[in-house]
CSV table of N, CA and C in Angstrom, one decimal:
chain,number,residue,atom,x,y,z
A,16,MET,N,27.9,28.7,-12.0
A,16,MET,CA,26.5,28.4,-12.0
A,16,MET,C,26.3,27.0,-12.4
A,17,ALA,N,26.9,26.5,-13.5
A,17,ALA,CA,26.7,25.1,-14.0
A,17,ALA,C,27.2,24.1,-13.0
A,18,VAL,N,28.3,24.4,-12.3
A,18,VAL,CA,28.8,23.5,-11.3
A,18,VAL,C,27.9,23.5,-10.1
A,19,GLU,N,27.3,24.6,-9.7
A,19,GLU,CA,26.3,24.6,-8.6
A,19,GLU,C,25.1,23.8,-8.9
A,20,VAL,N,24.6,23.9,-10.1
A,20,VAL,CA,23.4,23.1,-10.6
A,20,VAL,C,23.8,21.6,-10.6
A,21,GLN,N,24.9,21.3,-11.1
A,21,GLN,CA,25.4,19.9,-11.1
A,21,GLN,C,25.5,19.3,-9.7
A,22,SER,N,26.1,20.1,-8.8
A,22,SER,CA,26.3,19.7,-7.4
A,22,SER,C,24.9,19.5,-6.8
A,23,ARG,N,23.9,20.3,-7.1
A,23,ARG,CA,22.6,20.1,-6.5
A,23,ARG,C,22.0,18.8,-7.0
A,24,TRP,N,22.1,18.6,-8.3
A,24,TRP,CA,21.6,17.3,-8.9
A,24,TRP,C,22.3,16.1,-8.3
A,25,GLN,N,23.6,16.2,-8.1
A,25,GLN,CA,24.3,15.1,-7.4
A,25,GLN,C,23.8,14.9,-6.0
A,26,GLY,N,23.6,16.0,-5.3
A,26,GLY,CA,23.1,15.9,-3.9
A,26,GLY,C,21.7,15.3,-3.9
A,27,ALA,N,20.8,15.7,-4.8
A,27,ALA,CA,19.5,15.1,-4.9
A,27,ALA,C,19.5,13.7,-5.2
A,28,TRP,N,20.4,13.3,-6.2
A,28,TRP,CA,20.5,11.9,-6.6
A,28,TRP,C,21.0,11.1,-5.5
A,29,THR,N,22.0,11.6,-4.7
A,29,THR,CA,22.5,10.8,-3.6
A,29,THR,C,21.4,10.6,-2.5
A,30,LEU,N,20.6,11.6,-2.3
A,30,LEU,CA,19.5,11.5,-1.3
A,30,LEU,C,18.5,10.5,-1.8
A,31,ILE,N,18.2,10.5,-3.1
A,31,ILE,CA,17.2,9.5,-3.6
A,31,ILE,C,17.8,8.1,-3.5
A,32,ARG,N,19.0,7.9,-3.8
A,32,ARG,CA,19.7,6.6,-3.7
A,32,ARG,C,19.7,6.1,-2.3
A,33,ARG,N,19.9,7.0,-1.3
A,33,ARG,CA,20.0,6.6,0.1
A,33,ARG,C,18.6,6.2,0.6
A,34,HIS,N,17.5,6.7,0.0
A,34,HIS,CA,16.2,6.4,0.4
A,34,HIS,C,15.4,5.8,-0.8
A,35,GLU,N,16.1,5.0,-1.6
A,35,GLU,CA,15.5,4.4,-2.8
A,35,GLU,C,14.3,3.6,-2.5
A,36,THR,N,14.3,2.7,-1.5
A,36,THR,CA,13.1,1.9,-1.2
A,36,THR,C,11.9,2.8,-0.8
A,37,LYS,N,12.1,3.8,-0.1
A,37,LYS,CA,11.0,4.7,0.3
A,37,LYS,C,10.5,5.4,-0.9
A,38,VAL,N,11.4,5.9,-1.8
A,38,VAL,CA,10.9,6.5,-3.0
A,38,VAL,C,10.1,5.5,-3.9
A,39,ARG,N,10.6,4.3,-4.0
A,39,ARG,CA,9.8,3.3,-4.8
A,39,ARG,C,8.5,3.0,-4.1
A,40,PHE,N,8.5,3.0,-2.7
A,40,PHE,CA,7.2,2.8,-2.0
A,40,PHE,C,6.2,3.9,-2.3
A,41,LEU,N,6.7,5.1,-2.3
A,41,LEU,CA,5.8,6.2,-2.6
A,41,LEU,C,5.2,6.1,-4.1
A,42,LEU,N,6.1,5.8,-5.0
A,42,LEU,CA,5.7,5.7,-6.4
A,42,LEU,C,4.7,4.5,-6.6
A,43,ALA,N,5.0,3.4,-5.9
A,43,ALA,CA,4.1,2.2,-6.0
A,43,ALA,C,2.8,2.6,-5.3
A,44,GLY,N,2.8,3.3,-4.2
A,44,GLY,CA,1.6,3.8,-3.6
A,44,GLY,C,0.8,4.6,-4.5
A,45,ALA,N,1.4,5.5,-5.3
A,45,ALA,CA,0.6,6.3,-6.2
A,45,ALA,C,0.0,5.4,-7.3
A,46,LEU,N,0.7,4.5,-7.8
A,46,LEU,CA,0.2,3.5,-8.7
A,46,LEU,C,-1.0,2.7,-8.1
A,47,ASN,N,-0.8,2.2,-6.9
A,47,ASN,CA,-1.9,1.5,-6.3
A,47,ASN,C,-3.1,2.3,-6.0
A,48,THR,N,-2.9,3.6,-5.7
A,48,THR,CA,-4.0,4.5,-5.5
A,48,THR,C,-4.8,4.7,-6.7
A,49,VAL,N,-4.1,5.0,-7.8
A,49,VAL,CA,-4.8,5.1,-9.1
A,49,VAL,C,-5.5,3.9,-9.5
A,50,PHE,N,-4.9,2.7,-9.3
A,50,PHE,CA,-5.5,1.4,-9.7
A,50,PHE,C,-6.7,1.2,-8.8
A,51,GLY,N,-6.6,1.5,-7.5
A,51,GLY,CA,-7.7,1.3,-6.5
A,51,GLY,C,-8.9,2.2,-6.8
A,52,LEU,N,-8.6,3.5,-7.1
A,52,LEU,CA,-9.7,4.4,-7.4
A,52,LEU,C,-10.4,4.0,-8.7
A,53,ALA,N,-9.7,3.4,-9.7
A,53,ALA,CA,-10.3,3.1,-10.9
A,53,ALA,C,-11.0,1.7,-10.9
A,54,ALA,N,-10.6,0.8,-9.9
A,54,ALA,CA,-11.0,-0.5,-9.9
A,54,ALA,C,-12.5,-0.7,-9.6
A,55,TYR,N,-13.0,-0.1,-8.6
A,55,TYR,CA,-14.4,-0.3,-8.2
A,55,TYR,C,-15.4,0.1,-9.3
A,56,PRO,N,-15.3,1.3,-9.9
A,56,PRO,CA,-16.2,1.7,-10.9
A,56,PRO,C,-16.0,0.8,-12.2
A,57,THR,N,-14.8,0.4,-12.5
A,57,THR,CA,-14.5,-0.5,-13.6
A,57,THR,C,-15.2,-1.8,-13.4
A,58,PHE,N,-15.0,-2.4,-12.3
A,58,PHE,CA,-15.6,-3.7,-12.0
A,58,PHE,C,-17.2,-3.6,-11.8
A,59,PHE,N,-17.6,-2.5,-11.3
A,59,PHE,CA,-19.0,-2.3,-11.1
A,59,PHE,C,-19.7,-2.3,-12.5
A,60,PHE,N,-19.2,-1.7,-13.5
A,60,PHE,CA,-19.8,-1.6,-14.8
A,60,PHE,C,-19.5,-2.9,-15.6
A,61,LEU,N,-18.3,-3.5,-15.4
A,61,LEU,CA,-18.0,-4.7,-16.2
A,61,LEU,C,-18.9,-5.9,-15.7
A,62,LEU,N,-19.1,-5.9,-14.4
A,62,LEU,CA,-19.9,-7.0,-13.8
A,62,LEU,C,-21.4,-6.7,-13.7
A,63,ALA,N,-21.8,-5.6,-14.2
A,63,ALA,CA,-23.3,-5.2,-14.2
A,63,ALA,C,-24.2,-6.3,-14.9
A,64,PRO,N,-23.7,-6.9,-16.0
A,64,PRO,CA,-24.6,-7.9,-16.6
A,64,PRO,C,-24.9,-9.1,-15.6
A,65,LEU,N,-24.0,-9.3,-14.6
A,65,LEU,CA,-24.2,-10.4,-13.7
A,65,LEU,C,-25.2,-10.1,-12.6
A,66,LYS,N,-25.5,-8.8,-12.5
A,66,LYS,CA,-26.5,-8.3,-11.5
A,66,LYS,C,-26.0,-8.6,-10.1
A,67,LEU,N,-24.7,-8.5,-9.8
A,67,LEU,CA,-24.2,-8.7,-8.5
A,67,LEU,C,-24.5,-7.6,-7.6
A,68,PRO,N,-24.8,-7.8,-6.3
A,68,PRO,CA,-24.9,-6.7,-5.4
A,68,PRO,C,-23.7,-5.9,-5.3
A,69,TYR,N,-23.8,-4.6,-5.1
A,69,TYR,CA,-22.6,-3.7,-5.1
A,69,TYR,C,-21.6,-4.0,-4.0
A,70,MET,N,-22.1,-4.6,-2.9
A,70,MET,CA,-21.1,-5.0,-1.8
A,70,MET,C,-20.3,-6.3,-2.3
A,71,VAL,N,-20.9,-7.1,-3.1
A,71,VAL,CA,-20.1,-8.2,-3.6
A,71,VAL,C,-19.1,-7.7,-4.6
A,72,VAL,N,-19.4,-6.7,-5.4
A,72,VAL,CA,-18.5,-6.1,-6.3
A,72,VAL,C,-17.3,-5.5,-5.5
A,73,LEU,N,-17.7,-4.9,-4.3
A,73,LEU,CA,-16.7,-4.3,-3.5
A,73,LEU,C,-15.7,-5.4,-3.0
A,74,GLY,N,-16.3,-6.5,-2.5
A,74,GLY,CA,-15.4,-7.6,-2.1
A,74,GLY,C,-14.5,-8.1,-3.1
A,75,ILE,N,-15.0,-8.3,-4.3
A,75,ILE,CA,-14.1,-8.7,-5.5
A,75,ILE,C,-13.1,-7.7,-5.7
A,76,THR,N,-13.4,-6.4,-5.7
A,76,THR,CA,-12.5,-5.4,-6.0
A,76,THR,C,-11.4,-5.3,-4.9
A,77,GLN,N,-11.8,-5.5,-3.7
A,77,GLN,CA,-10.8,-5.4,-2.6
A,77,GLN,C,-9.8,-6.5,-2.7
A,78,VAL,N,-10.2,-7.7,-3.1
A,78,VAL,CA,-9.3,-8.9,-3.3
A,78,VAL,C,-8.3,-8.6,-4.4
A,79,ILE,N,-8.8,-8.0,-5.5
A,79,ILE,CA,-8.0,-7.7,-6.7
A,79,ILE,C,-7.0,-6.6,-6.3
A,80,CYS,N,-7.5,-5.6,-5.6
A,80,CYS,CA,-6.6,-4.4,-5.3
A,80,CYS,C,-5.5,-4.8,-4.3
A,81,VAL,N,-5.8,-5.7,-3.3
A,81,VAL,CA,-4.8,-6.2,-2.4
A,81,VAL,C,-3.8,-7.0,-3.1
A,82,ALA,N,-4.3,-7.9,-4.0
A,82,ALA,CA,-3.3,-8.7,-4.8
A,82,ALA,C,-2.4,-7.8,-5.7
A,83,PHE,N,-3.0,-6.8,-6.3
A,83,PHE,CA,-2.2,-5.9,-7.1
A,83,PHE,C,-1.2,-5.1,-6.2
A,84,SER,N,-1.6,-4.7,-5.1
A,84,SER,CA,-0.7,-4.0,-4.2
A,84,SER,C,0.4,-4.9,-3.7
A,85,TYR,N,0.1,-6.2,-3.4
A,85,TYR,CA,1.1,-7.1,-3.0
A,85,TYR,C,2.2,-7.3,-4.1
A,86,LEU,N,1.7,-7.4,-5.3
A,86,LEU,CA,2.7,-7.6,-6.4
A,86,LEU,C,3.5,-6.4,-6.7
A,87,THR,N,2.9,-5.2,-6.6
A,87,THR,CA,3.8,-4.0,-6.8
A,87,THR,C,4.8,-3.8,-5.7
A,88,ASN,N,4.4,-4.1,-4.4
A,88,ASN,CA,5.3,-4.0,-3.3
A,88,ASN,C,6.4,-5.1,-3.4
A,89,LYS,N,6.0,-6.3,-3.8
A,89,LYS,CA,7.0,-7.4,-3.8
A,89,LYS,C,8.0,-7.1,-4.9
A,90,PHE,N,7.6,-6.8,-6.1
A,90,PHE,CA,8.5,-6.7,-7.3
A,90,PHE,C,9.0,-5.3,-7.6
A,91,LEU,N,8.3,-4.3,-7.3
A,91,LEU,CA,8.7,-2.9,-7.6
A,91,LEU,C,9.4,-2.2,-6.4
A,92,VAL,N,8.9,-2.5,-5.2
A,92,VAL,CA,9.4,-1.8,-4.0
A,92,VAL,C,10.5,-2.6,-3.3
A,93,PHE,N,10.2,-3.7,-2.8
A,93,PHE,CA,11.1,-4.5,-1.9
A,93,PHE,C,12.0,-5.5,-2.7
A,94,ARG,N,11.5,-5.8,-3.9
A,94,ARG,CA,12.3,-6.7,-4.9
A,94,ARG,C,12.8,-8.0,-4.2
A,95,THR,N,11.8,-8.7,-3.6
A,95,THR,CA,12.2,-10.0,-3.0
A,95,THR,C,11.9,-11.1,-4.0
A,96,ALA,N,12.6,-12.2,-3.8
A,96,ALA,CA,12.4,-13.4,-4.7
A,96,ALA,C,11.8,-14.5,-3.8
A,97,GLY,N,10.9,-15.3,-4.4
A,97,GLY,CA,10.3,-16.4,-3.7
A,97,GLY,C,9.5,-16.0,-2.5
A,98,ASN,N,9.3,-16.9,-1.5
A,98,ASN,CA,8.6,-16.6,-0.3
A,98,ASN,C,7.2,-16.2,-0.5
A,99,TYR,N,6.5,-16.6,-1.6
A,99,TYR,CA,5.2,-16.1,-1.9
A,99,TYR,C,4.2,-16.4,-0.8
A,100,LEU,N,4.1,-17.6,-0.3
A,100,LEU,CA,3.1,-17.9,0.8
A,100,LEU,C,3.4,-17.1,2.0
A,101,ARG,N,4.6,-17.1,2.5
A,101,ARG,CA,5.0,-16.3,3.7
A,101,ARG,C,4.7,-14.8,3.6
A,102,GLU,N,5.1,-14.3,2.5
A,102,GLU,CA,4.9,-12.8,2.3
A,102,GLU,C,3.5,-12.5,2.1
A,103,SER,N,2.8,-13.2,1.2
A,103,SER,CA,1.4,-12.9,0.9
A,103,SER,C,0.5,-13.0,2.2
A,104,GLY,N,0.8,-14.0,3.0
A,104,GLY,CA,0.1,-14.2,4.2
A,104,GLY,C,0.2,-13.0,5.2
A,105,LYS,N,1.5,-12.5,5.3
A,105,LYS,CA,1.7,-11.4,6.2
A,105,LYS,C,1.1,-10.1,5.6
A,106,PHE,N,1.2,-10.0,4.2
A,106,PHE,CA,0.6,-8.8,3.6
A,106,PHE,C,-0.9,-8.8,3.8
A,107,VAL,N,-1.6,-9.9,3.5
A,107,VAL,CA,-3.0,-10.0,3.7
A,107,VAL,C,-3.4,-9.8,5.2
A,108,LEU,N,-2.6,-10.3,6.1
A,108,LEU,CA,-2.9,-10.1,7.5
A,108,LEU,C,-2.9,-8.6,7.9
A,109,PHE,N,-1.9,-7.9,7.4
A,109,PHE,CA,-1.8,-6.5,7.6
A,109,PHE,C,-3.1,-5.8,7.1
A,110,HIS,N,-3.5,-6.0,5.9
A,110,HIS,CA,-4.6,-5.3,5.3
A,110,HIS,C,-5.9,-5.8,5.9
A,111,LEU,N,-6.1,-7.0,6.2
A,111,LEU,CA,-7.3,-7.5,6.9
A,111,LEU,C,-7.4,-6.9,8.3
A,112,SER,N,-6.3,-6.9,9.0
A,112,SER,CA,-6.3,-6.3,10.3
A,112,SER,C,-6.8,-4.8,10.3
A,113,TYR,N,-6.2,-4.1,9.3
A,113,TYR,CA,-6.5,-2.7,9.2
A,113,TYR,C,-8.0,-2.5,8.7
A,114,PHE,N,-8.4,-3.4,7.9
A,114,PHE,CA,-9.8,-3.3,7.5
A,114,PHE,C,-10.8,-3.5,8.7
A,115,LEU,N,-10.5,-4.4,9.6
A,115,LEU,CA,-11.3,-4.6,10.7
A,115,LEU,C,-11.2,-3.5,11.7
A,116,VAL,N,-10.0,-2.9,11.9
A,116,VAL,CA,-9.9,-1.7,12.7
A,116,VAL,C,-10.6,-0.5,12.1
A,117,ASN,N,-10.6,-0.5,10.8
A,117,ASN,CA,-11.3,0.6,10.0
A,117,ASN,C,-12.8,0.6,10.3
A,118,LEU,N,-13.3,-0.7,10.4
A,118,LEU,CA,-14.8,-0.8,10.6
A,118,LEU,C,-15.2,-0.2,12.0
A,119,VAL,N,-14.3,-0.2,12.9
A,119,VAL,CA,-14.5,0.4,14.2
A,119,VAL,C,-14.1,1.9,14.3
A,120,ALA,N,-13.0,2.2,13.7
A,120,ALA,CA,-12.4,3.5,13.8
A,120,ALA,C,-13.2,4.6,13.1
A,121,LEU,N,-13.7,4.3,11.9
A,121,LEU,CA,-14.4,5.3,11.1
A,121,LEU,C,-15.7,5.7,11.8
A,122,PRO,N,-16.5,4.8,12.3
A,122,PRO,CA,-17.7,5.2,13.1
A,122,PRO,C,-17.3,6.1,14.3
A,123,LEU,N,-16.3,5.7,15.0
A,123,LEU,CA,-15.8,6.5,16.1
A,123,LEU,C,-15.4,7.9,15.7
A,124,LEU,N,-14.7,8.0,14.6
A,124,LEU,CA,-14.2,9.3,14.2
A,124,LEU,C,-15.4,10.2,13.7
A,125,VAL,N,-16.4,9.5,13.1
A,125,VAL,CA,-17.6,10.3,12.6
A,125,VAL,C,-18.6,10.6,13.8
A,126,GLU,N,-19.0,9.5,14.5
A,126,GLU,CA,-20.0,9.7,15.5
A,126,GLU,C,-19.6,10.3,16.8
A,127,ILE,N,-18.4,10.0,17.3
A,127,ILE,CA,-17.9,10.5,18.6
A,127,ILE,C,-17.1,11.8,18.4
A,128,VAL,N,-16.1,11.7,17.5
A,128,VAL,CA,-15.2,12.9,17.3
A,128,VAL,C,-15.9,14.0,16.5
A,129,GLY,N,-16.9,13.6,15.6
A,129,GLY,CA,-17.6,14.6,14.8
A,129,GLY,C,-17.0,14.9,13.5
A,130,MET,N,-16.0,14.1,13.0
A,130,MET,CA,-15.4,14.3,11.7
A,130,MET,C,-16.4,13.9,10.6
A,131,SER,N,-16.2,14.5,9.5
A,131,SER,CA,-16.9,14.0,8.3
A,131,SER,C,-16.4,12.7,7.9
A,132,PRO,N,-17.2,11.8,7.3
A,132,PRO,CA,-16.7,10.5,6.9
A,132,PRO,C,-15.5,10.6,6.0
A,133,VAL,N,-15.5,11.6,5.1
A,133,VAL,CA,-14.4,11.7,4.1
A,133,VAL,C,-13.1,12.1,4.8
A,134,TRP,N,-13.1,13.0,5.8
A,134,TRP,CA,-11.9,13.4,6.5
A,134,TRP,C,-11.5,12.3,7.4
A,135,GLY,N,-12.4,11.6,8.1
A,135,GLY,CA,-12.1,10.5,8.9
A,135,GLY,C,-11.4,9.4,8.2
A,136,GLN,N,-12.0,9.0,7.0
A,136,GLN,CA,-11.4,7.9,6.2
A,136,GLN,C,-10.0,8.4,5.6
A,137,THR,N,-9.9,9.6,5.3
A,137,THR,CA,-8.6,10.1,4.8
A,137,THR,C,-7.6,10.1,5.9
A,138,LEU,N,-7.9,10.5,7.1
A,138,LEU,CA,-7.0,10.4,8.2
A,138,LEU,C,-6.6,8.9,8.4
A,139,PHE,N,-7.5,8.0,8.4
A,139,PHE,CA,-7.3,6.6,8.6
A,139,PHE,C,-6.4,6.1,7.5
A,140,ALA,N,-6.6,6.5,6.2
A,140,ALA,CA,-5.8,6.1,5.1
A,140,ALA,C,-4.3,6.5,5.3
A,141,VAL,N,-4.1,7.7,5.8
A,141,VAL,CA,-2.8,8.2,6.0
A,141,VAL,C,-2.1,7.3,7.0
A,142,ALA,N,-2.8,6.9,8.1
A,142,ALA,CA,-2.2,6.1,9.1
A,142,ALA,C,-1.8,4.7,8.5
A,143,VAL,N,-2.7,4.2,7.6
A,143,VAL,CA,-2.4,2.9,6.9
A,143,VAL,C,-1.1,3.1,6.0
A,144,ILE,N,-1.0,4.1,5.3
A,144,ILE,CA,0.1,4.4,4.4
A,144,ILE,C,1.4,4.4,5.2
A,145,ILE,N,1.4,5.2,6.2
A,145,ILE,CA,2.7,5.3,7.0
A,145,ILE,C,3.0,4.0,7.7
A,146,THR,N,2.1,3.4,8.4
A,146,THR,CA,2.4,2.1,9.1
A,146,THR,C,2.7,1.0,8.1
A,147,SER,N,2.1,1.0,6.9
A,147,SER,CA,2.3,-0.1,6.0
A,147,SER,C,3.8,-0.2,5.6
A,148,TYR,N,4.4,1.0,5.4
A,148,TYR,CA,5.8,0.9,5.0
A,148,TYR,C,6.6,0.2,6.1
A,149,PHE,N,6.4,0.5,7.3
A,149,PHE,CA,7.2,-0.1,8.4
A,149,PHE,C,6.8,-1.6,8.6
A,150,TRP,N,5.6,-1.9,8.4
A,150,TRP,CA,5.2,-3.3,8.5
A,150,TRP,C,5.8,-4.1,7.4
A,151,HIS,N,5.6,-3.6,6.1
A,151,HIS,CA,6.1,-4.4,5.0
A,151,HIS,C,7.6,-4.5,4.9
A,152,SER,N,8.3,-3.4,5.3
A,152,SER,CA,9.8,-3.4,5.3
A,152,SER,C,10.4,-4.2,6.4
A,153,ASN,N,9.7,-4.3,7.5
A,153,ASN,CA,10.3,-5.0,8.7
A,153,ASN,C,9.7,-6.4,8.9
A,154,ILE,N,8.5,-6.7,8.3
A,154,ILE,CA,7.8,-8.0,8.6
A,154,ILE,C,7.5,-8.7,7.3
A,155,THR,N,6.7,-8.1,6.4
A,155,THR,CA,6.3,-8.8,5.2
A,155,THR,C,7.4,-9.2,4.3
A,156,PHE,N,8.2,-8.2,3.9
A,156,PHE,CA,9.3,-8.5,3.0
A,156,PHE,C,10.7,-8.5,3.6
A,157,ALA,N,10.8,-8.6,4.9
A,157,ALA,CA,12.1,-8.7,5.6
A,157,ALA,C,12.7,-10.1,5.3
A,158,PRO,N,14.0,-10.1,5.2
A,158,PRO,CA,14.6,-11.4,4.9
A,158,PRO,C,14.3,-12.4,6.1
A,159,ALA,N,14.1,-13.7,5.7
A,159,ALA,CA,13.8,-14.7,6.7
A,159,ALA,C,14.9,-14.8,7.7
A,160,ARG,N,14.7,-14.9,8.9
A,160,ARG,CA,15.7,-15.0,9.9
A,160,ARG,C,16.1,-16.5,10.0
A,161,THR,N,17.4,-16.7,10.1
A,161,THR,CA,17.9,-18.0,10.3
A,161,THR,C,18.2,-18.3,11.7
A,162,SER,N,17.9,-19.4,12.2
A,162,SER,CA,18.1,-19.7,13.6
A,162,SER,C,19.6,-20.1,13.8
A,163,GLU,N,20.2,-19.5,14.8
A,163,GLU,CA,21.6,-19.8,15.1
A,163,GLU,C,21.6,-20.7,16.3
A,164,LYS,N,22.5,-21.6,16.3
A,164,LYS,CA,22.6,-22.6,17.4
A,164,LYS,C,23.9,-22.4,18.1
């Protein structure tokens, strides 16, 4: 029995090690989600004395959340060194592109397909999560290619 349990743990550990970056991506995603969910209400109340419009607070929060997400992906998930401008530009490009697509997709899902806004946005968020792993692992944090002559 003890040997069987040990064998299962070794098998699980081997599987985790084989997919270590994906596991770290999921854990960082959970951290980013918690941070993102807490960020808007936190900044809304902290910035209340400034009497900023709620959409301005949303913009500030979005910038902070994308920066936080970039840092967690860079240092915790993909563990790259340097290349801050190249990587951050590609990271922001991904999130800005998806934000612009989201501005079109959500109304289509709600008005044309008939989904509730919550389900439509949840579906869209799942698409962002899945595609962001492939974008960031293959584009944003991929090693720079050297030109061969």
